[in-house]
Short mmCIF file of C-alpha atoms and ligand atoms in Angstrom, two decimals:
data_model
loop_
_atom_site.label_atom_id
_atom_site.label_comp_id
_atom_site.label_asym_id
_atom_site.label_seq_id
_atom_site.Cartn_x
_atom_site.Cartn_y
_atom_site.Cartn_z
CA MET A 119 -7.91 -6.23 -29.98
CA SER A 120 -4.88 -5.42 -27.85
CA GLU A 121 -2.95 -8.20 -26.15
CA GLN A 122 -3.18 -6.39 -22.86
CA ASN A 123 -5.87 -7.74 -20.55
CA PHE A 124 -5.08 -5.64 -17.50
CA CYS A 125 -4.93 -1.91 -16.90
CA MET A 126 -1.32 -0.75 -16.77
CA GLY A 127 -2.29 1.98 -14.31
CA CYS A 128 -4.07 0.05 -11.57
CA GLY A 129 -3.91 -3.65 -12.48
CA VAL A 130 -7.67 -4.13 -12.91
CA LYS A 131 -8.98 -6.56 -15.56
CA LEU A 132 -10.05 -4.59 -18.63
CA GLN A 133 -13.52 -4.76 -20.21
CA THR A 134 -15.12 -2.77 -23.04
CA GLU A 135 -18.80 -3.44 -22.37
CA ASN A 136 -19.92 -1.49 -19.33
CA PRO A 137 -18.71 2.09 -18.76
CA SER A 138 -20.07 2.21 -15.23
CA GLU A 139 -18.22 -0.91 -14.08
CA ILE A 140 -14.55 -0.98 -13.11
CA GLY A 141 -11.96 -1.87 -15.69
CA TYR A 142 -13.84 -0.15 -18.52
CA ALA A 143 -11.79 1.07 -21.46
CA PRO A 144 -13.42 2.23 -24.71
CA LYS A 145 -12.76 -0.14 -27.63
CA SER A 146 -10.85 2.57 -29.49
CA SER A 147 -8.30 2.90 -26.64
CA LEU A 148 -7.25 -0.72 -27.05
CA GLU A 149 -5.30 0.31 -30.16
CA LYS A 150 -2.83 2.16 -27.96
CA GLU A 151 0.43 0.61 -26.90
CA ILE A 152 -0.28 1.08 -23.21
CA VAL A 153 -3.94 0.79 -22.26
CA ILE A 154 -5.35 2.29 -19.08
CA CYS A 155 -8.88 2.06 -17.76
CA GLN A 156 -11.29 4.97 -17.60
CA ARG A 157 -10.83 5.37 -13.85
CA CYS A 158 -7.05 5.73 -14.25
CA PHE A 159 -7.57 8.14 -17.14
CA ARG A 160 -9.74 10.38 -14.97
CA LEU A 161 -7.36 10.17 -12.03
CA LYS A 162 -4.40 11.06 -14.22
CA HIS A 163 -5.96 13.92 -16.11
CA TYR A 164 -8.63 15.34 -13.84
CA ASN A 165 -7.58 14.10 -10.40
CA GLU A 166 -11.08 12.69 -9.94
CA VAL A 167 -11.61 9.34 -8.35
CA GLN A 168 -14.29 6.80 -9.05
CA ASP A 169 -14.86 5.00 -5.76
CA VAL A 170 -13.98 1.34 -5.76
CA SER A 171 -13.23 -0.55 -2.59
CA LEU A 172 -11.54 -3.87 -2.46
CA THR A 173 -12.96 -6.30 0.06
CA ASP A 174 -10.95 -7.90 2.84
CA ASP A 175 -11.19 -11.09 0.77
CA ASP A 176 -9.42 -9.44 -2.16
CA PHE A 177 -6.55 -8.45 0.14
CA LEU A 178 -6.36 -11.91 1.69
CA LYS A 179 -6.12 -13.47 -1.75
CA ILE A 180 -3.20 -11.21 -2.63
CA LEU A 181 -1.45 -11.72 0.70
CA ASN A 182 -1.83 -15.47 0.36
CA GLU A 183 -0.30 -15.33 -3.10
CA ILE A 184 2.66 -13.47 -1.62
CA GLY A 185 2.98 -16.02 1.16
CA LYS A 186 3.12 -18.88 -1.32
CA SER A 187 5.64 -17.20 -3.61
CA ASP A 188 9.41 -17.41 -3.48
CA ALA A 189 10.24 -13.72 -3.61
CA LEU A 190 11.78 -10.72 -1.91
CA ILE A 191 9.25 -8.58 -0.04
CA VAL A 192 9.72 -4.82 0.08
CA MET A 193 7.46 -3.37 2.74
CA ILE A 194 6.92 0.36 2.48
CA VAL A 195 5.81 2.60 5.33
CA ASP A 196 5.03 6.30 5.29
CA ILE A 197 7.58 7.83 7.62
CA PHE A 198 5.18 10.68 8.41
CA ASP A 199 2.67 8.09 9.63
CA PHE A 200 4.92 5.23 10.68
CA ASN A 201 2.53 3.55 13.10
CA GLY A 202 -0.62 4.27 11.11
CA SER A 203 0.86 2.85 7.92
CA TRP A 204 2.29 -0.25 9.56
CA ILE A 205 0.70 -3.56 8.54
CA PRO A 206 0.32 -5.57 11.70
CA GLY A 207 1.18 -9.24 11.36
CA MET A 208 2.98 -8.84 8.02
CA HIS A 209 5.47 -11.51 9.11
CA ARG A 210 2.63 -14.04 9.13
CA PHE A 211 1.97 -13.45 5.43
CA VAL A 212 5.48 -13.45 4.06
CA GLY A 213 6.31 -17.09 4.73
CA ASP A 214 10.04 -17.71 4.51
CA ASN A 215 10.63 -14.76 2.24
CA LYS A 216 13.09 -12.04 3.16
CA ILE A 217 11.82 -8.53 3.86
CA LEU A 218 13.33 -5.12 3.28
CA LEU A 219 11.70 -2.21 5.08
CA VAL A 220 11.55 1.13 3.28
CA GLY A 221 10.49 4.38 4.98
CA ASN A 222 9.11 6.62 2.24
CA LYS A 223 8.38 10.39 2.16
CA VAL A 224 11.55 11.37 3.99
CA ASP A 225 11.29 14.70 2.14
CA LEU A 226 8.52 15.66 4.60
CA LEU A 227 10.77 15.60 7.64
CA PRO A 228 12.83 18.64 8.61
CA LYS A 229 16.18 18.67 6.79
CA SER A 230 17.98 18.64 10.13
CA VAL A 231 16.83 15.06 10.82
CA ASN A 232 19.72 12.63 11.11
CA HIS A 233 18.99 9.77 8.71
CA ASP A 234 21.21 7.20 10.41
CA LYS A 235 19.49 7.84 13.71
CA LEU A 236 16.10 7.58 12.08
CA ILE A 237 17.03 4.26 10.47
CA ARG A 238 18.12 2.98 13.89
CA TRP A 239 14.79 4.15 15.28
CA MET A 240 12.93 2.29 12.51
CA LYS A 241 14.91 -0.89 13.15
CA HIS A 242 14.06 -0.67 16.82
CA GLU A 243 10.32 -0.07 16.17
CA ALA A 244 10.14 -2.81 13.54
CA LYS A 245 11.63 -5.28 15.99
CA GLU A 246 9.17 -4.24 18.71
CA LEU A 247 6.36 -4.75 16.21
CA GLY A 248 7.59 -8.25 15.44
CA LEU A 249 9.07 -7.75 11.98
CA ARG A 250 12.50 -9.06 11.14
CA ALA A 251 13.73 -6.96 8.23
CA GLU A 252 17.02 -7.71 6.51
CA GLU A 253 17.71 -4.02 6.06
CA VAL A 254 16.00 -0.66 6.47
CA TYR A 255 16.12 2.25 4.00
CA LEU A 256 14.82 5.79 3.84
CA VAL A 257 13.70 7.23 0.51
CA SER A 258 11.62 9.91 -1.09
CA ALA A 259 9.86 8.31 -4.02
CA ALA A 260 8.28 11.63 -4.99
CA LYS A 261 11.59 13.51 -5.04
CA GLY A 262 13.71 10.58 -6.18
CA GLN A 263 15.98 10.66 -3.12
CA PHE A 264 17.99 7.48 -2.31
CA ILE A 265 16.12 5.51 -4.98
CA LYS A 266 19.27 4.37 -6.79
CA GLU A 267 20.82 2.99 -3.62
CA THR A 268 17.64 1.27 -2.55
CA ALA A 269 17.02 -0.19 -6.00
CA ALA A 270 20.56 -1.57 -5.99
CA ALA A 271 19.96 -3.16 -2.59
CA ILE A 272 16.71 -4.69 -3.81
CA ASP A 273 18.48 -6.14 -6.82
CA GLU A 274 21.11 -7.67 -4.57
CA PHE A 275 18.71 -9.07 -1.97
CA ARG A 276 16.28 -10.48 -4.51
CA ASN A 277 18.87 -12.98 -5.60
CA GLY A 278 17.22 -13.64 -8.96
CA LYS A 279 13.69 -13.76 -7.53
CA ASP A 280 10.50 -11.73 -7.98
CA VAL A 281 10.01 -8.63 -5.83
CA TYR A 282 6.67 -7.80 -4.19
CA VAL A 283 6.16 -4.22 -3.04
CA VAL A 284 3.60 -4.20 -0.24
CA GLY A 285 2.28 -1.78 2.34
CA CYS A 286 -0.74 0.06 3.53
CA THR A 287 -2.67 2.30 1.15
CA ASN A 288 -1.13 5.67 0.19
CA VAL A 289 2.39 4.98 1.46
CA GLY A 290 3.75 5.54 -2.07
CA LYS A 291 4.27 2.01 -3.39
CA SER A 292 3.32 2.91 -6.95
CA THR A 293 5.28 6.17 -6.86
CA PHE A 294 8.30 4.18 -5.67
CA ILE A 295 7.99 1.66 -8.51
CA ASN A 296 7.49 4.47 -11.04
CA ARG A 297 10.75 6.01 -9.82
CA ILE A 298 12.60 2.75 -10.30
CA ILE A 299 11.13 2.38 -13.80
CA LYS A 300 12.22 5.92 -14.57
CA GLU A 301 15.76 5.21 -13.39
CA VAL A 302 15.96 2.14 -15.59
CA THR A 303 14.02 2.99 -18.77
CA GLY A 304 13.42 6.73 -18.52
CA GLU A 305 9.65 6.19 -18.80
CA GLN A 306 7.60 8.44 -16.51
CA ASP A 307 4.50 7.76 -14.40
CA VAL A 308 3.71 4.33 -15.81
CA ILE A 309 1.52 3.27 -12.87
CA THR A 310 -1.33 5.49 -11.68
CA THR A 311 -0.70 7.25 -8.37
CA SER A 312 -2.93 9.66 -6.44
CA HIS A 313 -3.46 11.16 -3.02
CA PHE A 314 -6.69 9.15 -2.67
CA PRO A 315 -6.32 5.92 -0.71
CA GLY A 316 -7.02 2.79 -2.74
CA THR A 317 -5.56 3.77 -6.13
CA THR A 318 -4.00 0.47 -7.16
CA LEU A 319 -6.67 -2.23 -7.56
CA ASP A 320 -4.74 -5.40 -8.32
CA ILE A 321 -1.26 -6.84 -8.74
CA ILE A 322 0.80 -5.07 -11.44
CA LYS A 323 3.81 -6.95 -12.78
CA ILE A 324 6.70 -4.96 -14.20
CA PRO A 325 9.07 -7.29 -16.07
CA LEU A 326 12.72 -7.34 -15.00
CA ASP A 327 15.69 -8.18 -17.20
CA ASP A 328 15.96 -11.79 -16.08
CA GLY A 329 12.32 -12.70 -16.71
CA LYS A 330 11.31 -12.06 -13.10
CA SER A 331 8.98 -9.22 -12.05
CA LEU A 332 8.79 -6.19 -9.84
CA ILE A 333 5.26 -6.36 -8.51
CA ASP A 334 3.04 -3.52 -7.25
CA SER A 335 0.11 -4.42 -4.99
CA PRO A 336 -3.03 -2.70 -3.72
CA GLY A 337 -2.49 -1.05 -0.34
CA ILE A 338 -4.02 -2.62 2.74
CA ILE A 339 -6.53 -0.34 4.42
CA ASN A 340 -5.79 0.53 8.05
CA HIS A 341 -9.14 1.80 9.22
CA HIS A 342 -7.67 3.70 12.20
CA GLN A 343 -5.94 6.29 10.00
CA MET A 344 -7.24 9.84 9.94
CA ALA A 345 -7.47 9.79 6.13
CA HIS A 346 -10.56 7.58 6.32
CA PHE A 347 -12.39 10.10 8.52
CA VAL A 348 -11.90 13.32 6.58
CA ASP A 349 -13.76 14.44 3.49
CA LYS A 350 -11.97 13.69 0.21
CA LYS A 351 -11.52 17.41 -0.33
CA ASP A 352 -9.65 17.73 2.97
CA LEU A 353 -7.22 14.89 2.34
CA LYS A 354 -4.86 17.34 0.65
CA LEU A 355 -4.94 19.62 3.65
CA ILE A 356 -3.98 17.03 6.27
CA THR A 357 -1.40 15.33 4.02
CA PRO A 358 1.82 17.31 4.05
CA LYS A 359 3.30 17.91 0.63
CA LYS A 360 6.57 19.53 1.58
CA GLU A 361 8.94 19.73 4.51
CA ILE A 362 6.98 20.10 7.73
CA LYS A 363 7.74 23.21 9.70
CA PRO A 364 7.61 22.22 13.37
CA LYS A 365 5.48 24.62 15.40
CA ILE A 366 6.57 25.22 18.98
CA PHE A 367 4.04 26.12 21.66
CA GLN A 368 4.94 27.27 25.18
CA LEU A 369 2.03 26.03 27.24
CA ASN A 370 0.96 26.55 30.81
CA GLU A 371 -0.95 23.85 32.63
CA ASP A 372 -4.64 23.77 31.72
CA GLN A 373 -4.09 24.95 28.17
CA THR A 374 -5.40 23.16 25.10
CA LEU A 375 -4.46 22.94 21.44
CA PHE A 376 -6.94 22.10 18.69
CA PHE A 377 -5.74 20.73 15.36
CA GLY A 378 -8.52 21.97 13.14
CA GLY A 379 -11.47 20.07 14.58
CA LEU A 380 -9.74 16.71 14.12
CA ALA A 381 -7.73 16.42 17.29
CA ARG A 382 -7.25 18.07 20.64
CA PHE A 383 -4.37 18.11 23.09
CA ASP A 384 -4.80 19.12 26.75
CA TYR A 385 -1.77 19.95 28.82
CA VAL A 386 -2.79 18.86 32.33
CA SER A 387 0.26 19.16 34.58
CA GLY A 388 4.04 19.46 34.62
CA GLY A 389 4.82 23.20 34.77
CA ARG A 390 5.26 25.64 31.89
CA ARG A 391 7.06 23.92 29.05
CA SER A 392 7.32 23.68 25.27
CA PHE A 393 5.57 21.29 22.89
CA VAL A 394 6.73 20.79 19.32
CA CYS A 395 3.95 20.04 16.84
CA TYR A 396 4.59 18.18 13.59
CA VAL A 397 1.53 18.39 11.37
CA SER A 398 0.88 19.48 7.79
CA ASN A 399 1.62 23.20 7.46
CA ASP A 400 -1.99 23.71 6.34
CA VAL A 401 -3.57 22.35 9.53
CA MET A 402 -4.61 25.28 11.75
CA ILE A 403 -3.57 24.97 15.39
CA HIS A 404 -5.76 26.87 17.81
CA ARG A 405 -4.81 27.49 21.44
CA THR A 406 -7.27 28.01 24.28
CA LYS A 407 -7.79 27.49 27.99
CA THR A 408 -8.85 23.93 28.78
CA GLU A 409 -11.84 25.18 30.78
CA ASN A 410 -13.21 26.78 27.57
CA ALA A 411 -12.27 23.98 25.21
CA ASP A 412 -15.49 21.93 25.23
CA GLN A 413 -17.64 24.94 24.54
CA LEU A 414 -15.29 26.29 21.88
CA TYR A 415 -15.41 22.94 20.09
CA GLN A 416 -19.19 22.71 20.19
CA GLN A 417 -19.59 26.24 18.87
CA HIS A 418 -16.90 26.28 16.21
CA VAL A 419 -16.32 22.76 14.90
CA GLY A 420 -16.85 22.76 11.14
CA GLU A 421 -15.97 26.47 10.88
CA MET A 422 -13.01 27.90 12.78
CA LEU A 423 -12.11 24.35 13.84
CA ALA A 424 -12.06 22.56 10.48
CA PRO A 425 -11.80 20.00 9.00
CA PRO A 426 -14.29 18.33 9.47
CA ARG A 427 -16.56 20.31 7.16
CA LYS A 428 -19.85 21.62 8.37
CA ASP A 429 -21.85 19.35 6.05
CA GLN A 430 -19.92 16.38 7.39
CA LEU A 431 -20.71 16.91 11.08
CA GLY A 432 -23.69 14.55 11.09
CA SER A 433 -21.43 11.58 10.40
CA PHE A 434 -18.19 12.76 11.98
CA PRO A 435 -17.29 10.73 15.09
CA GLU A 436 -16.97 12.41 18.49
CA LEU A 437 -13.49 13.05 19.84
CA VAL A 438 -12.48 10.49 22.44
CA LYS A 439 -9.72 11.02 24.97
CA GLN A 440 -6.73 9.11 26.13
CA GLU A 441 -4.47 10.18 28.98
CA PHE A 442 -0.68 9.89 28.79
CA ILE A 443 1.98 10.34 31.45
CA ILE A 444 5.36 11.28 29.98
CA LYS A 445 8.00 9.18 31.70
CA GLU A 446 10.93 9.31 29.27
CA PRO A 447 12.82 12.23 27.77
CA LYS A 448 11.98 12.87 24.08
CA THR A 449 8.55 11.34 23.68
CA ASP A 450 5.97 11.72 20.90
CA ILE A 451 2.21 11.71 21.27
CA VAL A 452 0.94 10.54 17.88
CA PHE A 453 -2.40 11.16 16.16
CA SER A 454 -2.39 8.45 13.49
CA GLY A 455 -2.20 10.11 10.07
CA LEU A 456 -2.36 13.68 11.32
CA GLY A 457 1.04 14.08 12.96
CA TRP A 458 2.58 14.16 16.41
CA ILE A 459 3.68 16.33 19.34
CA THR A 460 7.17 15.97 20.78
CA ILE A 461 7.68 16.49 24.51
CA ASN A 462 11.32 16.83 25.53
CA ASP A 463 11.24 16.27 29.27
CA PRO A 464 9.51 13.67 31.45
CA GLY A 465 7.02 14.53 34.15
CA ALA A 466 4.10 15.87 32.12
CA LYS A 467 0.54 14.65 32.10
CA VAL A 468 -1.40 15.23 28.88
CA ILE A 469 -4.66 14.15 27.27
CA ALA A 470 -4.91 13.43 23.54
CA TYR A 471 -8.28 13.45 21.76
CA ALA A 472 -8.96 12.00 18.32
CA PRO A 473 -12.11 11.03 16.41
CA LYS A 474 -13.47 7.73 17.72
CA GLY A 475 -11.72 5.04 15.66
CA VAL A 476 -8.50 6.99 15.06
CA GLN A 477 -5.52 5.72 16.97
CA THR A 478 -3.54 7.90 19.41
CA LEU A 479 -0.34 6.53 20.87
CA ILE A 480 2.87 7.32 22.71
CA ARG A 481 6.30 6.45 21.34
CA LYS A 482 9.99 7.18 21.63
CA SER A 483 10.60 10.37 19.67
CA LEU A 484 11.15 9.88 15.95
CA ILE A 485 13.22 13.03 15.56
N1 LIG B 744 5.82 13.93 0.09
C1 LIG B 744 5.84 12.76 -0.53
N2 LIG B 744 4.71 12.26 -1.06
C2 LIG B 744 4.78 11.07 -1.68
C3 LIG B 744 5.99 10.34 -1.80
N3 LIG B 744 5.71 9.19 -2.47
C4 LIG B 744 4.39 9.21 -2.75
N4 LIG B 744 3.82 10.33 -2.29
C5 LIG B 744 2.42 10.73 -2.38
O1 LIG B 744 1.63 9.80 -1.68
C6 LIG B 744 0.36 9.62 -2.33
C7 LIG B 744 0.12 8.15 -2.59
O2 LIG B 744 1.03 7.66 -3.53
P1 LIG B 744 0.81 6.29 -4.32
O3 LIG B 744 2.09 5.95 -4.99
O4 LIG B 744 -0.42 6.34 -5.13
O5 LIG B 744 0.59 5.30 -3.06
P2 LIG B 744 0.27 3.73 -3.05
O6 LIG B 744 1.00 3.18 -1.87
O7 LIG B 744 0.57 3.13 -4.35
O8 LIG B 744 -1.28 3.75 -2.75
P3 LIG B 744 -2.41 2.62 -3.08
O9 LIG B 744 -2.28 2.25 -4.51
O10 LIG B 744 -3.69 3.31 -2.75
O11 LIG B 744 -2.14 1.49 -2.15
C8 LIG B 744 0.44 10.46 -3.61
O12 LIG B 744 -0.20 11.70 -3.38
C9 LIG B 744 1.93 10.64 -3.81
O13 LIG B 744 2.23 11.83 -4.52
C10 LIG B 744 7.18 10.92 -1.26
O14 LIG B 744 8.29 10.39 -1.32
N5 LIG B 744 7.03 12.12 -0.64
MG1 LIG B 745 -0.62 2.19 -5.67
#
């Protein structure tokens, strides 16, 4: 029997007895040098996921372990969903450990975005949210951008200690670690990654030269993110895969935009003006008069206004509204996990609708 007790792909404890339970690996696979469980095998080769959810207790256990350790913490956020992928109260779990903040998926933002400005924006937001980070970095783990620099910074800041990579689910923690492994050893895709939330199931320790470890962790689930409300098949559609092309709409008062059937934006007052929408290129934006919007939604949600899918409508939450008055120049209205709308000039009144449970918020413009 192999020495390896844990799946290299997701960290789960391996077992060879019960194929329908997590951690199953057939006896024959234990001969291999690197053993992965059946769930990771299917994710890797067929992009199919076997549903496993960690309980809040599992997360607490892991967070407590991090709190008790003497380590460097690398907290990753998804820059496309900065607020939705933020872990509130992270500072309470890290103890006296230092934190680096990494904004991943920078490849999704328009190339014209000024990185220094964006880093300043992240520092400002992090501070507002109560996190004191030693430094802030922007990377693209998927494309390998700025990985070398960030890995060098991690090595410096860790000061001979372990490194925990933490963050909410799907921000790209495992992809980030895979990139670092590739830089160092040339090995590809060691840890399992996927576009489904909840891929990594337990701590995964990657040994470093000095006997310490680079440690992947399961992502915390932020229930207010759109990803938890769409059908698995639609996750790909709402998650941008390449550079977002901003879509500009000139709206008159009393006009409405629908983002599929997932979100709605009413322009109430403030004179004719432009709105810049940053959502996945595959999300259909539909414009209508506000007076027709309710009826249009009722008649066409699940078809013209999709996602959600028709067969999902029974369980899909109603859209709830929140009103915003734009008081500052360059403001974003954010639909957590779906994208945002930038409004350049103050003086507008708008209403944002999202499925009950999904967060909408106003912020200083990211771009
Ligand atoms: N566009 C883009 N996508 C990325 C990047 N990094 C990761 N992804 C994608 O984000 C999704 C999640 O990546 P993972 O590495 O599995 O995320 P994770 O944080 O480990 O997720 P959990 O294990 O569920 O907590 C995958 O579809 C990745 O391809 C990036 O830099 N850019
Ligand atoms: Mg992971």
